[in-house]
């Protein structure tokens, strides 16, 4: 089962949700009136895409098709095009599903540093393991830095993963300043000449100023060892997160300038619609999606496929 | 917590303060309330029903004809919020004379393992002997995490090697071991799952059937979006939940999940997690939560906090000093430290009715009340004992010395003294009041002070007491209008 199939499976529920509209709501020959649009708005809102994005789509549908007889195909192509433009933004990210590292800003000389952050329990450590696996598969060497020195057993969890993957890891005892782990990670990475250094951080809620300051320190310290690093700051987002995802993206970007999102746990029943809201308001693109608990279940995000899977009638 | 929903609701409800209320204007206003709820991740249907109920009650209740429609509408919203989230039943229904088995379940990353530790700590404080069982064999290092948490709390943890055991076996052995070792509560930490995963769901059902836990608690991430309701429903269908524990409420989540879960599943929220430390688990009170959501403050929790942190003697001593009007910088410093023990200034302010908005203003203006407190503490520390008892005696020379001593500008020392003087005056005035009047006085301070927290005490101008500025304005306006009418008549 390729990415498309998996994503389709994962999004089947959303698809069902949206598709029932087509059958129930948008019947060819009927007039597209306000109650129908209201119902359509409800379906959109249930995907967590947020009030603003849903409004935008509904407005567009209303303008183009409101008051006329329903042409299902035409409505869908409007919705698809709108969603696609919301997700793609200004085409600043390369999505090539054949090349799993294409969305990353990889450096040709010296190691690329990827800083991974997010709130508690979104699946940072697991996503890092999956990402490391993906990068290794593309023929590059990876070094992990276990920067989560706060949560009980987080270092052990990452160590277990590194053993399974057979990649280098830098650890320090629990309670160590995570910035020091990050620095040592970069240090060792440069010495050993690895291609990619991935730095884990402890989960933190974006409202805890002290913890956010700590994260900012990690960010600065990395640049001290390797100028211009980190080259990628990925924010891991739980697909079940609602509108709070916006606040997360905003606050994390303030301290680490997020370059992309990893949408984890998309295999649940949630749709990760908040990614649309984030792309719309902050311009941060989704780069990877987590589709399961296995190590291979991380894929490059593909907006075209995402939209197709979301509302493809054949799905 | 809940700031987001609070802000939005506050601005959404501001329509009640504007102009005349008609049925149409209420319906329109309720639409913005609906949007506020949706943006707070309240489930679509729940929000819709909520709005309908409120609108119906407001229009049906003759609210429009009542004397203060504003308060009535907010009252209705408040009551409906309470009904939406409550009633709750905090009891875990312990079995007398035998072991009570609690099973925790929830989605991945909701905070199950941490919550297990918090719950164990809470139960321990109640004098029970809890034991933790690590039945999460899925996630690498989950067992290790529970072991560490158990160590921190000081409760035994039953673990087994995931290679040659099953979750069911771990649970059964754990309960047996608990019986042997004399524990009276067993908390099962099950693996997190996405509820679409049938296999893992079956595993949970199997544990439920074979171990027969007395209570099944769902741990739910308060940041979850529209999906919160679905997952709670699925778990409830499979396991018949007894309660919900909402976690991560210390973030800026709008907590719409809290509003939806009870409404849709009928399962009450029992506890809320408000921090990473193991003592940050609180009982859930819908009425207090509703007040917080509406920005009406949460005095009850504040009193409870104060009681827990400040001893009775300290309290009485402070009262005594206040009522005698002998309030010195020493007492000021003491009280400041007492307040500090209760938590961050912002958190406390949010719980005082009417001060919630002020704490936001503080945050927006970039001033950190903690830092301010620290600095004031430092300034007072640089004074001699004599100066602290007699602030009036601080002259220019003394002021300069104090300023050098603590590294601030002399003007800041002056500002502190001025503020203190105003506060002392206020204390004197308040000392004669009852509890209710005092609360009102505190709210007046909030209204009269600028966001930097400086008090602006109105001078007592006459024996009739302070003039109400609004009343004066109305009075003058009326006089002007009367004059105008008189002129017209004379023409």
Short mmCIF file of C-alpha atoms in Angstrom, two decimals, chain A residues 13 38 41-42 45-46 48 51 119-121 150-153 156-157 160-161 164 203 205-208 211 238 240-244 247-248 251 265 267-271 293, chain B residues 34-35 38-39 41 43-45 107-110 138-141 144-145 148-149 192-197 200 221 223-227 230 248 250-254 276-277:
data_model
loop_
_atom_site.label_atom_id
_atom_site.label_comp_id
_atom_site.label_asym_id
_atom_site.label_seq_id
_atom_site.Cartn_x
_atom_site.Cartn_y
_atom_site.Cartn_z
CA UNK A 13 -13.55 8.95 7.53
CA UNK A 38 -24.91 25.98 6.30
CA UNK A 41 -20.07 24.69 6.55
CA UNK A 42 -20.80 22.36 9.43
CA UNK A 45 -15.91 22.84 10.62
CA UNK A 46 -15.99 19.27 11.86
CA UNK A 48 -11.06 21.31 12.55
CA UNK A 51 -13.88 29.12 11.24
CA UNK A 119 3.71 20.27 23.05
CA UNK A 120 3.52 17.26 25.33
CA UNK A 121 2.39 13.95 23.96
CA UNK A 150 12.88 16.25 31.58
CA UNK A 151 10.25 13.59 31.00
CA UNK A 152 10.79 10.32 32.77
CA UNK A 153 12.31 7.73 30.42
CA UNK A 156 15.58 5.66 27.11
CA UNK A 157 12.81 5.78 24.55
CA UNK A 160 15.75 2.22 22.12
CA UNK A 161 14.85 3.71 18.77
CA UNK A 164 16.59 -0.40 16.44
CA UNK A 203 7.39 18.55 25.19
CA UNK A 205 3.07 23.87 26.47
CA UNK A 206 3.44 27.08 24.53
CA UNK A 207 2.18 29.14 27.46
CA UNK A 208 5.01 28.26 29.79
CA UNK A 211 10.19 26.51 28.99
CA UNK A 238 -1.16 16.07 16.91
CA UNK A 240 -6.48 15.56 16.82
CA UNK A 241 -5.55 19.05 18.00
CA UNK A 242 -8.19 21.63 17.45
CA UNK A 243 -7.82 25.37 17.06
CA UNK A 244 -5.19 25.39 19.77
CA UNK A 247 -1.63 29.07 19.13
CA UNK A 248 1.03 26.35 19.22
CA UNK A 251 4.22 30.62 20.00
CA UNK A 265 -1.43 10.52 14.32
CA UNK A 267 -4.34 7.56 11.09
CA UNK A 268 -6.87 8.22 13.83
CA UNK A 269 -10.30 9.53 13.11
CA UNK A 270 -9.13 13.11 13.29
CA UNK A 271 -8.47 14.96 10.09
CA UNK A 293 2.64 3.32 14.82
CA UNK B 34 -21.63 30.62 18.52
CA UNK B 35 -18.55 31.57 16.56
CA UNK B 38 -16.68 27.03 17.56
CA UNK B 39 -13.31 28.71 17.60
CA UNK B 41 -13.29 23.77 19.61
CA UNK B 43 -18.36 20.46 19.12
CA UNK B 44 -20.51 21.87 16.32
CA UNK B 45 -23.77 20.31 17.45
CA UNK B 107 -5.61 8.23 23.13
CA UNK B 108 -1.90 8.28 22.59
CA UNK B 109 -0.19 11.24 24.17
CA UNK B 110 -3.17 12.36 26.21
CA UNK B 138 3.20 -0.87 23.31
CA UNK B 139 5.19 2.28 23.63
CA UNK B 140 8.90 1.89 24.12
CA UNK B 141 9.94 3.04 27.55
CA UNK B 144 10.27 2.86 32.47
CA UNK B 145 8.34 6.12 32.61
CA UNK B 148 10.19 6.64 37.45
CA UNK B 149 6.88 8.36 38.17
CA UNK B 192 -2.56 4.59 24.41
CA UNK B 193 -4.46 3.94 21.23
CA UNK B 194 -6.15 5.56 18.35
CA UNK B 195 -9.68 4.44 18.78
CA UNK B 196 -10.01 3.32 15.20
CA UNK B 197 -7.61 0.54 16.06
CA UNK B 200 -6.11 -2.55 20.65
CA UNK B 221 -6.29 16.00 26.06
CA UNK B 223 -6.52 20.60 23.28
CA UNK B 224 -8.35 18.08 21.15
CA UNK B 225 -10.54 19.54 18.46
CA UNK B 226 -13.84 18.36 17.07
CA UNK B 227 -12.63 14.79 17.39
CA UNK B 230 -15.89 11.02 18.77
CA UNK B 248 -3.11 19.95 29.73
CA UNK B 250 -2.61 24.78 31.88
CA UNK B 251 -1.98 25.67 28.24
CA UNK B 252 -3.92 28.36 26.47
CA UNK B 253 -6.37 25.83 25.18
CA UNK B 254 -9.87 27.07 24.88
CA UNK B 276 3.50 18.93 34.58
CA UNK B 277 4.35 18.49 38.24
#
